[in-house]
PDB file of C-alpha atoms in Angstrom:
ATOM      1  CA  MET F 225     130.092  20.998  91.040  1.00 38.00           C
ATOM      2  CA  SER F 226     133.075  22.593  90.451  1.00 59.00           C
ATOM      3  CA  VAL F 227     135.970  22.026  87.612  1.00 73.00           C
ATOM      4  CA  GLN F 228     139.471  21.643  89.149  1.00 85.00           C
ATOM      5  CA  TYR F 229     141.844  23.641  85.918  1.00 90.00           C
ATOM      6  CA  GLN F 230     145.509  22.738  85.969  1.00 93.00           C
ATOM      7  CA  VAL F 231     147.411  25.609  84.712  1.00 94.00           C
ATOM      8  CA  LYS F 232     151.153  25.512  83.549  1.00 96.00           C
ATOM      9  CA  VAL F 233     153.052  28.878  82.410  1.00 96.00           C
ATOM     10  CA  LEU F 234     154.346  27.658  78.732  1.00 97.00           C
ATOM     11  CA  ARG F 235     155.792  31.743  77.902  1.00 97.00           C
ATOM     12  CA  ASP F 236     155.735  34.806  80.225  1.00 97.00           C
ATOM     13  CA  VAL F 237     157.341  37.815  78.679  1.00 97.00           C
ATOM     14  CA  GLU F 238     157.145  41.221  80.062  1.00 97.00           C
ATOM     15  CA  ASN F 239     156.419  43.748  76.857  1.00 96.00           C
ATOM     16  CA  LYS F 240     157.595  47.319  78.154  1.00 96.00           C
ATOM     17  CA  VAL F 241     157.045  49.166  75.010  1.00 96.00           C
ATOM     18  CA  LEU F 242     152.356  48.311  74.688  1.00 95.00           C
ATOM     19  CA  ASN F 243     152.749  47.962  78.604  1.00 96.00           C
ATOM     20  CA  ARG F 244     151.656  43.944  78.961  1.00 96.00           C
ATOM     21  CA  ARG F 245     152.697  40.915  79.948  1.00 97.00           C
ATOM     22  CA  GLU F 246     152.465  38.726  77.349  1.00 97.00           C
ATOM     23  CA  LEU F 247     151.644  34.463  78.340  1.00 97.00           C
ATOM     24  CA  ILE F 248     151.184  31.402  77.235  1.00 97.00           C
ATOM     25  CA  LEU F 249     149.370  28.394  78.774  1.00 97.00           C
ATOM     26  CA  ARG F 250     148.698  25.444  79.075  1.00 96.00           C
ATOM     27  CA  VAL F 251     145.542  24.539  80.392  1.00 95.00           C
ATOM     28  CA  ASP F 252     144.857  20.850  81.425  1.00 95.00           C
ATOM     29  CA  HIS F 253     140.704  20.094  81.976  1.00 92.00           C
ATOM     30  CA  ILE F 254     140.757  16.253  82.391  1.00 90.00           C
ATOM     31  CA  GLY F 255     137.243  15.315  82.570  1.00 86.00           C
ATOM     32  CA  SER F 256     135.800  18.040  81.385  1.00 89.00           C
ATOM     33  CA  ARG F 257     134.834  20.602  78.557  1.00 90.00           C
ATOM     34  CA  THR F 258     137.378  23.083  77.401  1.00 91.00           C
ATOM     35  CA  PRO F 259     137.217  26.043  79.954  1.00 93.00           C
ATOM     36  CA  THR F 260     135.462  29.605  78.690  1.00 93.00           C
ATOM     37  CA  ARG F 261     137.396  32.802  78.419  1.00 94.00           C
ATOM     38  CA  ASN F 262     136.213  34.201  81.286  1.00 94.00           C
ATOM     39  CA  GLU F 263     137.410  30.648  83.590  1.00 93.00           C
ATOM     40  CA  VAL F 264     140.534  31.524  81.660  1.00 94.00           C
ATOM     41  CA  ARG F 265     140.668  35.449  82.460  1.00 95.00           C
ATOM     42  CA  GLU F 266     139.622  34.667  86.312  1.00 94.00           C
ATOM     43  CA  LEU F 267     142.110  31.891  86.665  1.00 94.00           C
ATOM     44  CA  VAL F 268     145.207  34.464  85.231  1.00 95.00           C
ATOM     45  CA  SER F 269     143.493  37.222  87.650  1.00 95.00           C
ATOM     46  CA  SER F 270     144.272  35.147  90.756  1.00 94.00           C
ATOM     47  CA  MET F 271     147.434  33.451  89.422  1.00 94.00           C
ATOM     48  CA  PHE F 272     148.546  36.704  88.695  1.00 94.00           C
ATOM     49  CA  SER F 273     146.953  39.431  91.480  1.00 94.00           C
ATOM     50  CA  ALA F 274     145.269  41.169  87.699  1.00 95.00           C
ATOM     51  CA  PRO F 275     142.020  42.814  87.750  1.00 95.00           C
ATOM     52  CA  ALA F 276     139.906  41.204  85.331  1.00 94.00           C
ATOM     53  CA  ASN F 277     139.104  43.709  83.757  1.00 95.00           C
ATOM     54  CA  LEU F 278     142.934  44.055  82.810  1.00 96.00           C
ATOM     55  CA  ILE F 279     143.353  40.771  80.945  1.00 97.00           C
ATOM     56  CA  ILE F 280     142.708  39.739  77.135  1.00 97.00           C
ATOM     57  CA  VAL F 281     142.559  35.810  75.998  1.00 97.00           C
ATOM     58  CA  LYS F 282     143.776  36.681  72.345  1.00 96.00           C
ATOM     59  CA  SER F 283     142.740  32.447  71.809  1.00 96.00           C
ATOM     60  CA  LEU F 284     141.867  29.400  73.132  1.00 95.00           C
ATOM     61  CA  LYS F 285     142.525  26.017  71.581  1.00 96.00           C
ATOM     62  CA  THR F 286     141.888  23.034  72.582  1.00 94.00           C
ATOM     63  CA  LEU F 287     144.254  20.546  71.178  1.00 90.00           C
ATOM     64  CA  THR F 288     142.545  17.659  68.716  1.00 90.00           C
ATOM     65  CA  GLY F 289     141.655  14.626  70.457  1.00 89.00           C
ATOM     66  CA  THR F 290     143.138  15.351  74.088  1.00 92.00           C
ATOM     67  CA  ASN F 291     141.654  17.366  77.318  1.00 93.00           C
ATOM     68  CA  VAL F 292     144.652  19.957  77.199  1.00 95.00           C
ATOM     69  CA  SER F 293     143.712  23.618  75.542  1.00 95.00           C
ATOM     70  CA  GLU F 294     146.526  26.513  74.855  1.00 97.00           C
ATOM     71  CA  ALA F 295     145.689  29.894  75.823  1.00 97.00           C
ATOM     72  CA  HIS F 296     147.228  33.203  74.424  1.00 97.00           C
ATOM     73  CA  VAL F 297     146.899  35.915  77.183  1.00 97.00           C
ATOM     74  CA  HIS F 298     147.510  39.144  77.506  1.00 97.00           C
ATOM     75  CA  VAL F 299     147.975  40.735  80.871  1.00 97.00           C
ATOM     76  CA  TYR F 300     147.285  44.767  80.878  1.00 97.00           C
ATOM     77  CA  LYS F 301     149.055  47.505  83.343  1.00 96.00           C
ATOM     78  CA  ASP F 302     146.274  50.061  82.909  1.00 95.00           C
ATOM     79  CA  GLU F 303     143.307  49.805  80.956  1.00 95.00           C
ATOM     80  CA  LYS F 304     144.475  52.863  78.908  1.00 95.00           C
ATOM     81  CA  SER F 305     146.830  50.851  77.245  1.00 95.00           C
ATOM     82  CA  LEU F 306     143.999  48.003  77.267  1.00 95.00           C
ATOM     83  CA  GLU F 307     141.279  50.696  74.929  1.00 95.00           C
ATOM     84  CA  GLU F 308     144.349  52.103  72.559  1.00 95.00           C
ATOM     85  CA  ILE F 309     146.215  48.615  71.534  1.00 95.00           C
ATOM     86  CA  GLU F 310     143.496  45.984  71.595  1.00 95.00           C
ATOM     87  CA  PRO F 311     141.231  45.362  68.588  1.00 95.00           C
ATOM     88  CA  LYS F 312     137.406  46.091  68.816  1.00 94.00           C
ATOM     89  CA  HIS F 313     136.620  42.197  67.913  1.00 94.00           C
ATOM     90  CA  ILE F 314     138.864  40.911  70.827  1.00 94.00           C
ATOM     91  CA  LYS F 315     137.693  43.754  73.389  1.00 95.00           C
ATOM     92  CA  LEU F 316     134.417  42.158  72.503  1.00 95.00           C
ATOM     93  CA  ARG F 317     134.720  38.525  72.785  1.00 93.00           C
ATOM     94  CA  ASN F 318     136.254  39.103  76.036  1.00 94.00           C
ATOM     95  CA  PHE F 319     134.162  41.715  77.537  1.00 92.00           C
ATOM     96  CA  GLY F 320     130.964  41.315  75.570  1.00 88.00           C
ATOM     97  CA  LYS F 321     128.391  43.443  75.353  1.00 72.00           C
ATOM     98  CA  GLU F 322     128.560  44.762  79.295  1.00 65.00           C
ATOM     99  CA  LYS F 323     132.005  46.742  77.953  1.00 57.00           C
ATOM    100  CA  GLU F 324     130.256  48.379  74.945  1.00 55.00           C
ATOM    101  CA  GLU F 325     126.756  49.257  77.343  1.00 58.00           C
ATOM    102  CA  GLU F 326     129.236  51.350  80.219  1.00 60.00           C
ATOM    103  CA  LYS F 327     130.578  53.133  77.240  1.00 57.00           C
ATOM    104  CA  LYS F 328     127.590  54.230  75.404  1.00 57.00           C
ATOM    105  CA  GLU F 329     126.167  55.140  79.377  1.00 63.00           C
ATOM    106  CA  GLY F 330     129.589  57.342  80.020  1.00 62.00           C
ATOM    107  CA  SER F 331     129.019  59.379  76.533  1.00 55.00           C
TER     108      SER F 331
END
């Protein structure tokens, strides 16, 4: 059974200084659980034709007593900007250990 989410863009700002697009999304998930960060990244990737590895979900909060979540998302133009700007703990939340292992193998 696939879960259907309805996504509405509440705010869309192009931040040229930090080389990213900053989004605030409203995700309706009626009759199902809160979407995971990975699911939100995939939704944003398909909506904006951006690679999933350049998308960071800063926060994902479900409004109390509802089936509505608000997501703060950053879509970067390149991987170098993402690595320089985003804190390590945010990258770990979004990419998990897979990104850290890739770095160790490359070193």
